[in-house]
């Protein structure tokens, strides 16, 4: 087996070959979404899948946006000017925050203003809020490169002696990625290279999707090259990639180690594995995509298009492909995750598998998670229960993640913001962004009875 890490320049040349759209017919065996399991180790309020019972809470404040646009200023303040952040490509203005038909829309526009090429909107509350349950119902702006945020930050200042704490209930990325973060912006340290760091626990959740994909070809193909490409906005986590002979009858269990009697061409002696850059940290090497160990994985580069290619000295007759992506828990409940296998973390939002027919690349399979769940078209609720001990994150009223509260103990502000992010951080900036909007139906604040 040969492992080759190609340069970025090589990536441009290779992806530039893409490609003929003549496709091979396939049938994907649908893998059931793993159920969120109860965990006896955790108290009831921390068990994944626990439904929030609003009968235990008193509604103290809410905004249903059922008023004229001019009344927005009664409860909210808008940014009017450039956004001074290295990742953000949009200035933000009150004109881009529009109340209509019982909804607040934060609208993107392709226009140069305040030195930035795009505009969007954001708002924050005039009022501060303490411990309680925060919930908003909204749709994402339906385009890549957007950051659709519902978050808490002490916009009006923190009391003396308290830490500057940011809690991102959801920094949503199209089509269905949920990002939760807890930042401590007070306690910072400097690395040997001079870069300043602070504590945060940013995690990308894909709660609707599947970690395993079984792709069965109804007609075998003969090739010496197969590759997987992706525009996933984050790094791709490929735990296993398996290429099977046309003679194999039935697929093995994707989430189990492969029986030695079953040949995986992707791990053959004559295979050469090439990628366009990967995270070479210990525990995430390129060859781990075929090591028959579900606890290890290949992690791609973080931004831009990604690809990994498997090439053989002689052609193989291929009848099926199996892959597993995402992450596994290392220590279960101790790291805040409530699912034993954490199959829903860092799933790919898209990927394409192709084979080389001797002249050009042909598509075997194209997967788009937006076809399963499109949060640009669907309303969902995003919630946070915050107390002096824990942050508990909810999706459509169901608990999916818990993390200790070691930093946030003073009142804070509620914010909504739509940002356009540079550098393929959440996808490529294109004209498809123009006119899209993060659409908020309501926001509500409760305190425990």
Short mmCIF file of C-alpha atoms in Angstrom, two decimals, residues 33-391:
data_model
loop_
_atom_site.label_atom_id
_atom_site.label_comp_id
_atom_site.label_asym_id
_atom_site.label_seq_id
_atom_site.Cartn_x
_atom_site.Cartn_y
_atom_site.Cartn_z
CA UNK A 33 -30.64 6.50 11.82
CA UNK A 34 -29.20 5.33 15.11
CA UNK A 35 -31.61 5.88 17.97
CA UNK A 36 -30.54 8.17 20.78
CA UNK A 37 -30.12 5.73 23.62
CA UNK A 38 -30.85 6.19 27.32
CA UNK A 39 -27.77 6.00 29.52
CA UNK A 40 -28.19 4.74 33.07
CA UNK A 41 -24.99 6.55 34.10
CA UNK A 42 -26.65 9.94 33.65
CA UNK A 43 -29.34 11.63 35.73
CA UNK A 44 -32.72 11.92 34.01
CA UNK A 45 -32.14 15.52 32.98
CA UNK A 46 -29.01 14.46 31.07
CA UNK A 47 -30.33 11.39 29.27
CA UNK A 48 -30.24 11.78 25.51
CA UNK A 49 -33.68 11.76 23.97
CA UNK A 50 -35.29 13.34 27.04
CA UNK A 51 -38.10 15.62 25.91
CA UNK A 52 -38.24 19.04 27.50
CA UNK A 53 -41.40 19.44 29.58
CA UNK A 54 -42.46 23.08 29.39
CA UNK A 55 -44.91 22.47 32.24
CA UNK A 56 -41.82 22.70 34.47
CA UNK A 57 -41.06 26.22 33.26
CA UNK A 58 -42.64 29.68 33.43
CA UNK A 59 -42.59 31.82 30.27
CA UNK A 60 -41.14 35.19 31.35
CA UNK A 61 -40.28 36.90 28.06
CA UNK A 62 -40.91 36.31 24.39
CA UNK A 63 -41.00 37.97 21.00
CA UNK A 64 -43.34 36.53 18.35
CA UNK A 65 -42.51 39.31 15.82
CA UNK A 66 -46.22 39.92 15.22
CA UNK A 67 -45.90 43.68 14.79
CA UNK A 68 -44.83 46.30 12.27
CA UNK A 69 -41.18 46.44 11.22
CA UNK A 70 -40.75 49.86 12.89
CA UNK A 71 -41.43 48.34 16.33
CA UNK A 72 -38.37 46.06 16.24
CA UNK A 73 -36.34 48.72 18.09
CA UNK A 74 -38.57 48.40 21.15
CA UNK A 75 -36.82 45.17 22.14
CA UNK A 76 -33.78 44.92 19.86
CA UNK A 77 -30.64 46.77 18.79
CA UNK A 78 -29.10 46.35 15.32
CA UNK A 79 -25.52 46.57 14.13
CA UNK A 80 -24.98 49.32 11.59
CA UNK A 81 -21.55 49.03 10.03
CA UNK A 82 -18.69 46.72 9.12
CA UNK A 83 -18.07 43.40 10.85
CA UNK A 84 -14.53 43.37 12.15
CA UNK A 85 -13.85 39.65 12.10
CA UNK A 86 -11.27 37.89 9.96
CA UNK A 87 -13.79 35.26 8.80
CA UNK A 88 -16.82 37.47 8.09
CA UNK A 89 -17.40 38.89 4.60
CA UNK A 90 -20.57 40.88 5.38
CA UNK A 91 -21.26 44.23 7.00
CA UNK A 92 -24.59 44.27 8.89
CA UNK A 93 -27.38 46.83 8.91
CA UNK A 94 -30.81 47.53 10.34
CA UNK A 95 -32.24 47.57 6.80
CA UNK A 96 -31.33 43.89 6.50
CA UNK A 97 -33.32 43.00 9.64
CA UNK A 98 -36.95 43.06 8.49
CA UNK A 99 -40.11 42.11 10.39
CA UNK A 100 -42.93 40.95 8.13
CA UNK A 101 -45.77 38.43 8.32
CA UNK A 102 -45.00 37.55 11.93
CA UNK A 103 -41.33 36.74 11.29
CA UNK A 104 -37.95 38.43 11.63
CA UNK A 105 -35.82 38.04 8.49
CA UNK A 106 -32.08 38.66 8.44
CA UNK A 107 -31.47 39.15 4.73
CA UNK A 108 -28.27 38.81 2.69
CA UNK A 109 -27.59 41.20 -0.18
CA UNK A 110 -24.78 41.30 -2.70
CA UNK A 111 -23.71 44.92 -2.29
CA UNK A 112 -20.48 46.62 -1.32
CA UNK A 113 -20.88 48.64 1.84
CA UNK A 114 -18.47 49.68 4.58
CA UNK A 115 -15.65 47.98 2.73
CA UNK A 116 -17.27 44.53 2.57
CA UNK A 117 -18.78 42.88 -0.50
CA UNK A 118 -21.94 41.58 1.15
CA UNK A 119 -24.48 42.82 3.70
CA UNK A 120 -26.63 40.94 6.18
CA UNK A 121 -28.33 41.60 9.51
CA UNK A 122 -28.10 40.95 13.22
CA UNK A 123 -29.93 42.02 16.37
CA UNK A 124 -29.48 41.75 20.12
CA UNK A 125 -31.86 42.34 23.03
CA UNK A 126 -31.94 45.49 25.10
CA UNK A 127 -32.69 43.26 28.09
CA UNK A 128 -30.34 40.87 29.89
CA UNK A 129 -31.29 37.35 30.98
CA UNK A 130 -30.06 34.89 33.61
CA UNK A 131 -30.38 31.15 34.12
CA UNK A 132 -33.31 29.59 32.29
CA UNK A 133 -34.43 27.92 29.09
CA UNK A 134 -33.95 29.81 25.80
CA UNK A 135 -35.68 28.66 22.62
CA UNK A 136 -36.03 29.98 19.06
CA UNK A 137 -37.79 28.59 16.02
CA UNK A 138 -36.17 29.48 12.71
CA UNK A 139 -35.03 28.48 9.23
CA UNK A 140 -31.49 28.80 7.91
CA UNK A 141 -30.59 31.02 4.98
CA UNK A 142 -30.74 28.44 2.19
CA UNK A 143 -27.19 28.71 0.84
CA UNK A 144 -23.67 27.62 1.76
CA UNK A 145 -21.21 30.07 3.38
CA UNK A 146 -23.84 31.28 5.88
CA UNK A 147 -23.62 31.25 9.66
CA UNK A 148 -27.16 31.29 11.10
CA UNK A 149 -26.64 32.04 14.78
CA UNK A 150 -28.80 32.05 17.90
CA UNK A 151 -26.50 32.83 20.81
CA UNK A 152 -25.82 34.48 24.16
CA UNK A 153 -23.19 37.15 24.80
CA UNK A 154 -22.92 39.97 27.41
CA UNK A 155 -23.40 42.72 24.84
CA UNK A 156 -24.07 45.26 27.59
CA UNK A 157 -21.00 44.24 29.60
CA UNK A 158 -20.18 41.72 32.33
CA UNK A 159 -20.07 42.49 36.06
CA UNK A 160 -16.62 43.05 37.50
CA UNK A 161 -14.94 39.75 38.29
CA UNK A 162 -17.18 37.71 35.95
CA UNK A 163 -15.80 36.11 32.80
CA UNK A 164 -16.79 37.09 29.28
CA UNK A 165 -18.82 34.08 28.25
CA UNK A 166 -20.25 33.26 24.82
CA UNK A 167 -22.74 30.41 24.39
CA UNK A 168 -23.70 29.53 20.84
CA UNK A 169 -26.99 27.68 21.08
CA UNK A 170 -26.65 27.09 17.35
CA UNK A 171 -24.30 28.44 14.72
CA UNK A 172 -26.18 26.74 11.91
CA UNK A 173 -24.57 25.90 8.58
CA UNK A 174 -26.61 25.00 5.52
CA UNK A 175 -28.06 22.48 4.89
CA UNK A 176 -28.40 20.87 8.34
CA UNK A 177 -25.28 21.27 10.50
CA UNK A 178 -25.79 22.45 14.08
CA UNK A 179 -22.79 23.97 15.89
CA UNK A 180 -22.79 24.39 19.67
CA UNK A 181 -20.02 26.35 21.39
CA UNK A 182 -19.13 27.57 24.86
CA UNK A 183 -16.33 30.16 24.85
CA UNK A 184 -14.39 31.67 27.74
CA UNK A 185 -13.03 34.91 26.28
CA UNK A 186 -11.45 36.11 29.55
CA UNK A 187 -8.86 33.41 30.23
CA UNK A 188 -6.42 33.34 27.29
CA UNK A 189 -2.93 31.99 26.74
CA UNK A 190 -0.22 32.40 24.13
CA UNK A 191 1.28 29.51 22.18
CA UNK A 192 4.97 29.20 21.34
CA UNK A 193 4.24 30.57 17.85
CA UNK A 194 2.73 33.72 19.37
CA UNK A 195 -0.86 32.83 18.55
CA UNK A 196 -3.35 33.60 21.29
CA UNK A 197 -5.84 30.92 22.30
CA UNK A 198 -8.88 30.74 24.57
CA UNK A 199 -11.05 27.93 25.90
CA UNK A 200 -13.88 26.74 23.66
CA UNK A 201 -15.59 23.44 22.88
CA UNK A 202 -16.92 23.99 19.37
CA UNK A 203 -18.71 20.88 18.11
CA UNK A 204 -20.54 20.25 14.82
CA UNK A 205 -23.65 18.08 15.16
CA UNK A 206 -25.49 16.40 12.29
CA UNK A 207 -28.51 14.96 14.06
CA UNK A 208 -30.36 13.88 10.94
CA UNK A 209 -28.32 11.59 8.72
CA UNK A 210 -26.48 8.32 8.66
CA UNK A 211 -22.86 7.37 9.29
CA UNK A 212 -22.83 4.33 7.01
CA UNK A 213 -23.52 4.12 3.26
CA UNK A 214 -23.86 0.88 1.28
CA UNK A 215 -23.75 1.48 -2.46
CA UNK A 216 -24.71 -1.54 -4.56
CA UNK A 217 -24.04 -1.38 -8.30
CA UNK A 218 -26.63 -3.16 -10.43
CA UNK A 219 -23.92 -3.54 -13.08
CA UNK A 220 -20.29 -4.18 -12.07
CA UNK A 221 -17.58 -1.77 -13.20
CA UNK A 222 -13.97 -2.46 -14.19
CA UNK A 223 -11.49 0.23 -13.12
CA UNK A 224 -8.14 0.88 -11.52
CA UNK A 225 -9.14 4.20 -9.87
CA UNK A 226 -11.93 5.23 -7.49
CA UNK A 227 -12.17 8.45 -5.54
CA UNK A 228 -14.39 10.22 -3.04
CA UNK A 229 -14.78 14.00 -3.31
CA UNK A 230 -16.64 16.35 -0.99
CA UNK A 231 -17.44 20.02 -0.52
CA UNK A 232 -18.24 19.39 3.15
CA UNK A 233 -17.75 22.75 4.92
CA UNK A 234 -15.71 21.11 7.68
CA UNK A 235 -13.05 18.41 7.55
CA UNK A 236 -14.26 15.00 6.34
CA UNK A 237 -13.94 12.19 8.91
CA UNK A 238 -13.71 8.92 6.97
CA UNK A 239 -13.60 6.00 9.38
CA UNK A 240 -13.68 3.20 6.79
CA UNK A 241 -13.77 2.98 2.99
CA UNK A 242 -14.43 -0.46 1.51
CA UNK A 243 -14.49 -1.57 -2.13
CA UNK A 244 -15.96 -5.02 -2.77
CA UNK A 245 -15.76 -7.56 -5.56
CA UNK A 246 -18.73 -8.03 -7.87
CA UNK A 247 -18.91 -11.60 -6.54
CA UNK A 248 -19.73 -10.54 -2.97
CA UNK A 249 -23.30 -11.45 -2.01
CA UNK A 250 -24.78 -9.05 0.52
CA UNK A 251 -23.05 -6.32 2.49
CA UNK A 252 -21.31 -6.88 5.82
CA UNK A 253 -22.25 -4.78 8.84
CA UNK A 254 -20.70 -1.36 8.19
CA UNK A 255 -20.27 -0.57 11.89
CA UNK A 256 -18.31 -3.74 12.64
CA UNK A 257 -14.81 -4.82 11.74
CA UNK A 258 -14.65 -6.60 8.40
CA UNK A 259 -14.38 -10.39 8.46
CA UNK A 260 -10.91 -11.42 7.18
CA UNK A 261 -12.54 -13.67 4.57
CA UNK A 262 -14.04 -10.61 2.82
CA UNK A 263 -11.63 -8.78 0.52
CA UNK A 264 -11.53 -4.98 0.68
CA UNK A 265 -9.84 -3.78 -2.52
CA UNK A 266 -9.25 -0.37 -0.90
CA UNK A 267 -6.84 -2.10 1.52
CA UNK A 268 -5.17 -4.36 -1.09
CA UNK A 269 -1.40 -4.74 -1.31
CA UNK A 270 -1.28 -3.03 -4.72
CA UNK A 271 -3.36 0.01 -3.77
CA UNK A 272 -1.96 3.54 -3.77
CA UNK A 273 -3.91 6.05 -1.70
CA UNK A 274 -3.70 9.71 -2.69
CA UNK A 275 -5.39 12.74 -1.12
CA UNK A 276 -5.22 16.51 -1.49
CA UNK A 277 -4.17 17.18 2.08
CA UNK A 278 -5.15 15.72 5.41
CA UNK A 279 -4.84 16.29 9.12
CA UNK A 280 -1.63 14.42 9.89
CA UNK A 281 -2.06 14.55 13.64
CA UNK A 282 -1.46 11.28 15.44
CA UNK A 283 -4.64 9.23 15.32
CA UNK A 284 -5.94 10.65 12.04
CA UNK A 285 -3.66 9.41 9.30
CA UNK A 286 -4.58 8.76 5.66
CA UNK A 287 -4.11 5.00 5.84
CA UNK A 288 -6.59 4.81 8.71
CA UNK A 289 -9.42 4.99 6.15
CA UNK A 290 -8.73 1.32 5.31
CA UNK A 291 -7.27 -0.13 8.53
CA UNK A 292 -10.46 -2.05 9.49
CA UNK A 293 -10.60 -0.14 12.78
CA UNK A 294 -13.70 1.95 13.41
CA UNK A 295 -12.00 3.84 16.25
CA UNK A 296 -9.55 5.47 13.83
CA UNK A 297 -10.17 7.63 10.76
CA UNK A 298 -8.69 9.72 7.98
CA UNK A 299 -9.40 13.43 8.43
CA UNK A 300 -9.23 15.61 5.35
CA UNK A 301 -8.07 19.19 5.12
CA UNK A 302 -10.41 21.61 6.89
CA UNK A 303 -11.50 23.94 4.07
CA UNK A 304 -12.15 23.83 0.34
CA UNK A 305 -12.86 20.76 -1.74
CA UNK A 306 -11.53 17.48 -0.43
CA UNK A 307 -10.73 14.20 -2.14
CA UNK A 308 -9.17 10.84 -1.45
CA UNK A 309 -8.33 8.40 -4.26
CA UNK A 310 -7.64 4.65 -4.38
CA UNK A 311 -5.62 3.38 -7.35
CA UNK A 312 -4.56 -0.17 -8.23
CA UNK A 313 -1.85 -1.56 -10.46
CA UNK A 314 -4.44 -3.76 -12.22
CA UNK A 315 -8.14 -3.19 -12.85
CA UNK A 316 -10.65 -4.54 -10.35
CA UNK A 317 -14.17 -5.82 -11.01
CA UNK A 318 -16.23 -3.86 -8.49
CA UNK A 319 -19.80 -4.53 -7.44
CA UNK A 320 -20.24 -2.42 -4.32
CA UNK A 321 -18.77 0.27 -2.07
CA UNK A 322 -19.24 0.82 1.65
CA UNK A 323 -18.15 3.76 3.76
CA UNK A 324 -18.49 4.93 7.33
CA UNK A 325 -18.02 8.58 8.31
CA UNK A 326 -18.32 10.68 11.45
CA UNK A 327 -16.77 10.29 14.90
CA UNK A 328 -17.00 7.91 17.82
CA UNK A 329 -16.99 8.90 21.50
CA UNK A 330 -13.77 8.40 23.40
CA UNK A 331 -15.17 8.51 26.89
CA UNK A 332 -18.96 8.52 26.56
CA UNK A 333 -20.88 10.65 29.03
CA UNK A 334 -17.72 12.29 30.40
CA UNK A 335 -17.23 14.44 27.31
CA UNK A 336 -20.82 15.63 27.26
CA UNK A 337 -22.05 13.36 24.49
CA UNK A 338 -25.15 11.38 25.29
CA UNK A 339 -25.08 8.80 22.51
CA UNK A 340 -22.93 5.73 23.10
CA UNK A 341 -21.58 5.72 19.53
CA UNK A 342 -22.01 9.38 18.57
CA UNK A 343 -22.76 8.44 14.98
CA UNK A 344 -24.33 11.84 14.41
CA UNK A 345 -21.19 13.92 14.92
CA UNK A 346 -19.35 15.40 11.92
CA UNK A 347 -21.25 13.51 9.23
CA UNK A 348 -20.52 14.59 5.68
CA UNK A 349 -23.12 16.93 4.20
CA UNK A 350 -22.21 15.76 0.71
CA UNK A 351 -19.92 13.41 -1.17
CA UNK A 352 -19.47 12.01 -4.67
CA UNK A 353 -17.89 8.67 -5.55
CA UNK A 354 -16.42 8.28 -9.06
CA UNK A 355 -14.45 5.76 -11.06
CA UNK A 356 -12.04 6.31 -13.94
CA UNK A 357 -13.08 4.51 -17.14
CA UNK A 358 -9.71 4.97 -18.85
CA UNK A 359 -10.59 8.33 -20.40
CA UNK A 360 -12.67 10.30 -17.90
CA UNK A 361 -14.23 10.15 -14.48
CA UNK A 362 -17.76 8.72 -14.17
CA UNK A 363 -20.10 9.25 -11.24
CA UNK A 364 -21.06 6.16 -9.29
CA UNK A 365 -22.92 7.85 -6.46
CA UNK A 366 -23.80 11.40 -5.42
CA UNK A 367 -25.04 12.07 -1.88
CA UNK A 368 -26.54 15.36 -0.68
CA UNK A 369 -27.76 15.52 2.90
CA UNK A 370 -30.08 18.41 1.94
CA UNK A 371 -32.25 15.75 0.31
CA UNK A 372 -32.69 14.20 3.77
CA UNK A 373 -32.94 17.39 5.85
CA UNK A 374 -32.87 20.96 4.55
CA UNK A 375 -32.95 23.46 7.39
CA UNK A 376 -33.24 26.24 4.82
CA UNK A 377 -36.72 24.95 4.00
CA UNK A 378 -37.73 23.51 7.38
CA UNK A 379 -38.43 25.26 10.67
CA UNK A 380 -36.87 23.70 13.75
CA UNK A 381 -36.51 24.78 17.35
CA UNK A 382 -33.11 25.21 19.00
CA UNK A 383 -32.99 25.41 22.77
CA UNK A 384 -30.64 25.79 25.72
CA UNK A 385 -31.33 25.09 29.39
CA UNK A 386 -28.68 26.95 31.40
CA UNK A 387 -28.04 26.74 35.13
CA UNK A 388 -25.02 27.11 37.40
CA UNK A 389 -23.93 23.51 36.72
CA UNK A 390 -24.79 22.59 33.13
CA UNK A 391 -25.63 23.68 29.62
#
